[in-house]
Amino acid sequence: SAVISQKPSRDICQRGTSLTIQCQVDSQVTMMFWYRQQPGQSLTLIATANQGSEATYESGFVIDKFPISRPNLTFSTLTVSNMSPEDSSIYLCSVEGGSDTQYFGPGTRLTVL
Amino acid sequence: AQSVTQLDSHVSVSEGTPVLLRCNYSSSYSPSLFWYVQHPNKGLQLLLKYTSAATLVKGINGFEAEFKKSETSFHLTKPSAHMSDAAEYFCVVSRGGSQGNLIFGKGTKLSVKP
């Protein structure tokens, strides 16, 4: 399985600011995914990020709010823009692992005041 | 469209007794199904997966799940609960095809009493 790291592990941010979350994987992967887990809730897919193409966003998520970069096959970033308290969540990246399996990073716990 | 329903939001068992976490799925084709576990303040860990091979799937930490197509179920079981099993468990179905992303159930919180 892939080893995935995320930075930062947690952060407390002020309303109206932006935070960029980094996801690094120890092997080359084609597909990376970003999920949001709101407090006490399950995971919801934000977008799929393939290297060399624009990210594909799920319904309810837009690029202006959650811009994503995928500069190479081992790295991706998710930015949470113009944050409000409703953005307080755990943000997780994952990578494909074959046979539809995904492996997840440890998550970034974001609190917006 | 694919979906999963976890029938219990919270299950409480005593240490040493069996664990049953229920999951029903809906899929227009033969799905890939997974169970993930999330311990408090930890990331998600893959417990086991079903990908159309054997219907009884064995995972880590003594967990197993049985794929029953006739019942559209994929329940997670363990013969004897351990205190360290206390966590949130997610039943997951793959959307499949070129999209490749996962659809998560709402989760079942497992509590283990001493």
mmCIF file of C-alpha atoms in Angstrom:
data_model
loop_
_atom_site.group_PDB
_atom_site.id
_atom_site.type_symbol
_atom_site.label_atom_id
_atom_site.label_comp_id
_atom_site.label_asym_id
_atom_site.label_seq_id
_atom_site.Cartn_x
_atom_site.Cartn_y
_atom_site.Cartn_z
ATOM 1 C CA SER A 1 0.000 0.000 0.000
ATOM 2 C CA ALA A 2 1.050 3.599 -0.564
ATOM 3 C CA VAL A 3 2.350 5.823 2.210
ATOM 4 C CA ILE A 4 0.604 9.193 2.160
ATOM 5 C CA SER A 5 1.416 12.283 4.163
ATOM 6 C CA GLN A 6 -0.507 15.505 4.550
ATOM 7 C CA LYS A 7 0.539 18.940 5.721
ATOM 8 C CA PRO A 8 -0.525 20.561 7.932
ATOM 9 C CA SER A 9 -2.005 17.950 10.231
ATOM 10 C CA ARG A 10 -4.233 20.605 11.773
ATOM 11 C CA ASP A 11 -4.741 24.335 11.660
ATOM 12 C CA ILE A 12 -6.902 27.043 13.140
ATOM 13 C CA CYS A 13 -7.697 29.820 10.691
ATOM 14 C CA GLN A 14 -9.563 33.088 10.662
ATOM 15 C CA ARG A 15 -12.691 33.680 8.636
ATOM 16 C CA GLY A 16 -11.977 35.041 5.157
ATOM 17 C CA THR A 17 -8.486 33.593 4.844
ATOM 18 C CA SER A 18 -7.302 30.657 2.715
ATOM 19 C CA LEU A 19 -5.403 27.488 3.584
ATOM 20 C CA THR A 20 -3.485 25.204 1.246
ATOM 21 C CA ILE A 21 -3.241 21.546 2.193
ATOM 22 C CA GLN A 22 -0.497 19.401 0.734
ATOM 23 C CA CYS A 23 -0.672 15.696 -0.051
ATOM 24 C CA GLN A 24 2.457 13.688 -0.800
ATOM 25 C CA VAL A 25 2.559 10.013 -1.783
ATOM 26 C CA ASP A 26 5.617 7.755 -1.846
ATOM 27 C CA SER A 27 4.928 6.308 -5.312
ATOM 28 C CA GLN A 28 3.598 7.549 -8.624
ATOM 29 C CA VAL A 29 -0.167 7.383 -8.978
ATOM 30 C CA THR A 30 -2.491 8.540 -11.706
ATOM 31 C CA MET A 31 -5.575 9.336 -9.667
ATOM 32 C CA MET A 32 -5.708 11.294 -6.430
ATOM 33 C CA PHE A 33 -8.849 12.256 -4.584
ATOM 34 C CA TRP A 34 -9.817 14.905 -2.047
ATOM 35 C CA TYR A 35 -12.552 14.252 0.519
ATOM 36 C CA ARG A 36 -14.196 16.320 3.238
ATOM 37 C CA GLN A 37 -15.422 14.911 6.538
ATOM 38 C CA GLN A 38 -17.566 17.386 8.415
ATOM 39 C CA PRO A 39 -17.867 16.972 12.197
ATOM 40 C CA GLY A 40 -19.654 13.751 13.052
ATOM 41 C CA GLN A 41 -20.294 12.988 9.387
ATOM 42 C CA SER A 42 -19.109 10.580 6.747
ATOM 43 C CA LEU A 43 -16.730 11.370 3.926
ATOM 44 C CA THR A 44 -17.823 13.295 0.870
ATOM 45 C CA LEU A 45 -15.760 13.484 -2.302
ATOM 46 C CA ILE A 46 -14.728 17.006 -3.277
ATOM 47 C CA ALA A 47 -12.847 16.314 -6.482
ATOM 48 C CA THR A 48 -10.688 13.907 -8.445
ATOM 49 C CA ALA A 49 -7.253 15.159 -9.452
ATOM 50 C CA ASN A 50 -5.460 13.550 -12.360
ATOM 51 C CA GLN A 51 -2.000 14.678 -13.347
ATOM 52 C CA GLY A 52 -1.988 16.737 -16.502
ATOM 53 C CA SER A 53 -5.648 17.654 -16.505
ATOM 54 C CA GLU A 54 -8.086 19.877 -14.667
ATOM 55 C CA ALA A 55 -9.588 18.456 -11.497
ATOM 56 C CA THR A 56 -13.114 17.075 -11.740
ATOM 57 C CA TYR A 57 -15.410 18.478 -9.055
ATOM 58 C CA GLU A 58 -18.425 16.811 -7.521
ATOM 59 C CA SER A 59 -21.788 18.472 -7.316
ATOM 60 C CA GLY A 60 -21.766 21.183 -4.677
ATOM 61 C CA PHE A 61 -18.046 21.896 -4.916
ATOM 62 C CA VAL A 62 -16.532 24.547 -7.194
ATOM 63 C CA ILE A 63 -13.037 25.379 -8.314
ATOM 64 C CA ASP A 64 -13.159 28.944 -7.021
ATOM 65 C CA LYS A 65 -13.732 27.682 -3.494
ATOM 66 C CA PHE A 66 -11.508 24.578 -3.640
ATOM 67 C CA PRO A 67 -8.762 25.061 -6.224
ATOM 68 C CA ILE A 68 -6.624 21.966 -6.711
ATOM 69 C CA SER A 69 -3.186 21.543 -8.200
ATOM 70 C CA ARG A 70 -1.606 18.319 -9.411
ATOM 71 C CA PRO A 71 1.845 19.208 -10.693
ATOM 72 C CA ASN A 72 3.217 15.640 -10.795
ATOM 73 C CA LEU A 73 2.368 12.010 -10.073
ATOM 74 C CA THR A 74 3.258 12.128 -6.356
ATOM 75 C CA PHE A 75 1.871 15.455 -5.141
ATOM 76 C CA SER A 76 -1.329 17.471 -4.966
ATOM 77 C CA THR A 77 -2.643 20.495 -3.104
ATOM 78 C CA LEU A 78 -6.137 21.541 -2.100
ATOM 79 C CA THR A 79 -6.830 25.148 -1.175
ATOM 80 C CA VAL A 80 -9.820 26.098 0.931
ATOM 81 C CA SER A 81 -10.526 29.693 -0.065
ATOM 82 C CA ASN A 82 -12.308 32.525 1.719
ATOM 83 C CA MET A 83 -13.005 30.277 4.673
ATOM 84 C CA SER A 84 -16.049 30.401 6.901
ATOM 85 C CA PRO A 85 -16.822 28.381 10.055
ATOM 86 C CA GLU A 86 -18.829 25.991 7.869
ATOM 87 C CA ASP A 87 -15.548 24.891 6.282
ATOM 88 C CA SER A 88 -14.373 23.431 9.593
ATOM 89 C CA SER A 89 -13.797 19.790 8.693
ATOM 90 C CA ILE A 90 -11.216 17.106 8.232
ATOM 91 C CA TYR A 91 -9.830 17.133 4.700
ATOM 92 C CA LEU A 92 -8.382 13.872 3.422
ATOM 93 C CA CYS A 93 -6.533 12.961 0.303
ATOM 94 C CA SER A 94 -6.438 9.466 -1.098
ATOM 95 C CA VAL A 95 -4.758 7.630 -3.944
ATOM 96 C CA GLU A 96 -5.788 4.729 -6.109
ATOM 97 C CA GLY A 97 -4.361 1.388 -5.055
ATOM 98 C CA GLY A 98 -5.626 -0.963 -7.749
ATOM 99 C CA SER A 99 -8.862 -3.002 -7.827
ATOM 100 C CA ASP A 100 -10.852 0.133 -6.968
ATOM 101 C CA THR A 101 -9.031 0.348 -3.623
ATOM 102 C CA GLN A 102 -7.985 3.706 -2.201
ATOM 103 C CA TYR A 103 -5.462 4.503 0.488
ATOM 104 C CA PHE A 104 -5.946 7.560 2.632
ATOM 105 C CA GLY A 105 -3.715 10.147 4.149
ATOM 106 C CA PRO A 106 -3.972 10.973 7.859
ATOM 107 C CA GLY A 107 -6.148 14.014 7.188
ATOM 108 C CA THR A 108 -5.925 17.731 7.937
ATOM 109 C CA ARG A 109 -8.150 18.953 10.748
ATOM 110 C CA LEU A 110 -9.260 22.505 9.969
ATOM 111 C CA THR A 111 -11.000 24.827 12.395
ATOM 112 C CA VAL A 112 -12.248 28.186 11.139
ATOM 113 C CA LEU A 113 -13.041 30.864 13.711
ATOM 114 C CA ALA B 1 -26.267 4.648 -9.148
ATOM 115 C CA GLN B 2 -24.268 3.090 -6.362
ATOM 116 C CA SER B 3 -25.068 3.629 -2.692
ATOM 117 C CA VAL B 4 -24.540 2.019 0.692
ATOM 118 C CA THR B 5 -26.712 2.060 3.795
ATOM 119 C CA GLN B 6 -25.292 1.276 7.201
ATOM 120 C CA LEU B 7 -28.193 0.116 9.248
ATOM 121 C CA ASP B 8 -26.878 1.099 12.679
ATOM 122 C CA SER B 9 -25.306 4.405 13.611
ATOM 123 C CA HIS B 10 -24.048 3.005 16.915
ATOM 124 C CA VAL B 11 -23.325 -0.542 18.092
ATOM 125 C CA SER B 12 -22.246 -1.401 21.611
ATOM 126 C CA VAL B 13 -20.805 -4.794 22.582
ATOM 127 C CA SER B 14 -18.969 -6.282 25.530
ATOM 128 C CA GLU B 15 -15.366 -7.313 25.182
ATOM 129 C CA GLY B 16 -15.128 -10.938 24.041
ATOM 130 C CA THR B 17 -18.585 -11.018 22.417
ATOM 131 C CA PRO B 18 -19.265 -11.101 18.664
ATOM 132 C CA VAL B 19 -19.445 -7.983 16.523
ATOM 133 C CA LEU B 20 -21.933 -7.479 13.694
ATOM 134 C CA LEU B 21 -21.981 -4.250 11.691
ATOM 135 C CA ARG B 22 -24.637 -4.235 8.980
ATOM 136 C CA CYS B 23 -24.366 -2.787 5.500
ATOM 137 C CA ASN B 24 -26.666 -2.962 2.492
ATOM 138 C CA TYR B 25 -25.646 -1.764 -0.933
ATOM 139 C CA SER B 26 -27.290 -0.730 -4.143
ATOM 140 C CA SER B 27 -25.486 -1.096 -7.433
ATOM 141 C CA SER B 28 -26.403 -1.416 -11.071
ATOM 142 C CA TYR B 29 -23.537 -3.836 -11.618
ATOM 143 C CA SER B 30 -21.317 -6.162 -9.620
ATOM 144 C CA PRO B 31 -19.722 -3.760 -7.160
ATOM 145 C CA SER B 32 -16.438 -3.491 -5.343
ATOM 146 C CA LEU B 33 -17.176 -3.171 -1.640
ATOM 147 C CA PHE B 34 -14.948 -2.177 1.238
ATOM 148 C CA TRP B 35 -14.892 -1.698 4.961
ATOM 149 C CA TYR B 36 -12.698 1.061 6.367
ATOM 150 C CA VAL B 37 -12.030 1.812 10.030
ATOM 151 C CA GLN B 38 -11.282 5.195 11.579
ATOM 152 C CA HIS B 39 -9.921 5.281 15.096
ATOM 153 C CA PRO B 40 -10.329 8.524 17.056
ATOM 154 C CA ASN B 41 -8.097 11.250 15.656
ATOM 155 C CA LYS B 42 -6.561 8.802 13.197
ATOM 156 C CA GLY B 43 -6.756 8.334 9.444
ATOM 157 C CA LEU B 44 -8.788 5.775 7.552
ATOM 158 C CA GLN B 45 -7.488 2.228 7.382
ATOM 159 C CA LEU B 46 -8.647 -0.395 4.915
ATOM 160 C CA LEU B 47 -10.042 -3.424 6.770
ATOM 161 C CA LEU B 48 -11.017 -5.580 3.817
ATOM 162 C CA LYS B 49 -12.370 -5.497 0.296
ATOM 163 C CA TYR B 50 -14.602 -7.554 -1.973
ATOM 164 C CA THR B 51 -13.873 -7.472 -5.687
ATOM 165 C CA SER B 52 -15.921 -10.375 -7.108
ATOM 166 C CA ALA B 53 -13.633 -13.196 -6.023
ATOM 167 C CA ALA B 54 -14.550 -15.226 -2.913
ATOM 168 C CA THR B 55 -17.762 -14.048 -1.263
ATOM 169 C CA LEU B 56 -16.312 -14.450 2.235
ATOM 170 C CA VAL B 57 -13.574 -11.898 2.650
ATOM 171 C CA LYS B 58 -11.078 -11.968 5.490
ATOM 172 C CA GLY B 59 -9.498 -8.740 6.631
ATOM 173 C CA ILE B 60 -7.113 -7.489 9.228
ATOM 174 C CA ASN B 61 -7.524 -7.786 13.007
ATOM 175 C CA GLY B 62 -9.812 -10.809 12.755
ATOM 176 C CA PHE B 63 -12.601 -9.078 10.846
ATOM 177 C CA GLU B 64 -14.415 -10.663 7.929
ATOM 178 C CA ALA B 65 -17.355 -9.819 5.704
ATOM 179 C CA GLU B 66 -19.636 -11.853 3.498
ATOM 180 C CA PHE B 67 -20.965 -10.611 0.175
ATOM 181 C CA LYS B 68 -24.552 -11.779 -0.316
ATOM 182 C CA LYS B 69 -25.889 -10.760 -3.675
ATOM 183 C CA SER B 70 -29.402 -12.075 -3.028
ATOM 184 C CA GLU B 71 -29.660 -9.868 0.063
ATOM 185 C CA THR B 72 -27.515 -7.001 -1.319
ATOM 186 C CA SER B 73 -25.627 -7.110 1.955
ATOM 187 C CA PHE B 74 -21.994 -6.896 3.032
ATOM 188 C CA HIS B 75 -22.062 -7.234 6.818
ATOM 189 C CA LEU B 76 -18.862 -7.002 8.857
ATOM 190 C CA THR B 77 -18.278 -9.515 11.642
ATOM 191 C CA LYS B 78 -15.724 -10.464 14.234
ATOM 192 C CA PRO B 79 -16.065 -13.444 16.580
ATOM 193 C CA SER B 80 -14.695 -11.717 19.675
ATOM 194 C CA ALA B 81 -14.482 -7.974 20.244
ATOM 195 C CA HIS B 82 -11.412 -6.361 21.714
ATOM 196 C CA MET B 83 -11.226 -2.996 23.408
ATOM 197 C CA SER B 84 -8.988 -1.760 20.603
ATOM 198 C CA ASP B 85 -11.804 -2.363 18.098
ATOM 199 C CA ALA B 86 -13.662 0.694 19.372
ATOM 200 C CA ALA B 87 -13.786 3.011 16.367
ATOM 201 C CA GLU B 88 -15.933 4.292 13.497
ATOM 202 C CA TYR B 89 -16.509 1.812 10.678
ATOM 203 C CA PHE B 90 -17.463 2.794 7.152
ATOM 204 C CA CYS B 91 -18.991 0.570 4.503
ATOM 205 C CA VAL B 92 -17.937 1.796 1.080
ATOM 206 C CA VAL B 93 -18.823 1.048 -2.536
ATOM 207 C CA SER B 94 -16.756 1.985 -5.530
ATOM 208 C CA ARG B 95 -18.414 4.046 -8.205
ATOM 209 C CA GLY B 96 -16.268 2.117 -10.624
ATOM 210 C CA GLY B 97 -15.527 2.764 -14.249
ATOM 211 C CA SER B 98 -13.279 5.663 -15.150
ATOM 212 C CA GLN B 99 -14.457 7.730 -12.190
ATOM 213 C CA GLY B 100 -12.911 5.471 -9.620
ATOM 214 C CA ASN B 101 -14.050 7.255 -6.532
ATOM 215 C CA LEU B 102 -15.657 5.817 -3.425
ATOM 216 C CA ILE B 103 -19.090 6.328 -1.939
ATOM 217 C CA PHE B 104 -19.135 6.134 1.835
ATOM 218 C CA GLY B 105 -21.892 5.028 4.144
ATOM 219 C CA LYS B 106 -22.713 7.236 7.120
ATOM 220 C CA GLY B 107 -20.622 5.126 9.452
ATOM 221 C CA THR B 108 -21.228 2.928 12.488
ATOM 222 C CA LYS B 109 -19.622 3.810 15.771
ATOM 223 C CA LEU B 110 -18.562 0.678 17.631
ATOM 224 C CA SER B 111 -18.223 0.872 21.388
ATOM 225 C CA VAL B 112 -16.640 -1.979 23.354
ATOM 226 C CA LYS B 113 -17.420 -2.297 27.045
ATOM 227 C CA PRO B 114 -14.996 -4.007 29.428
#
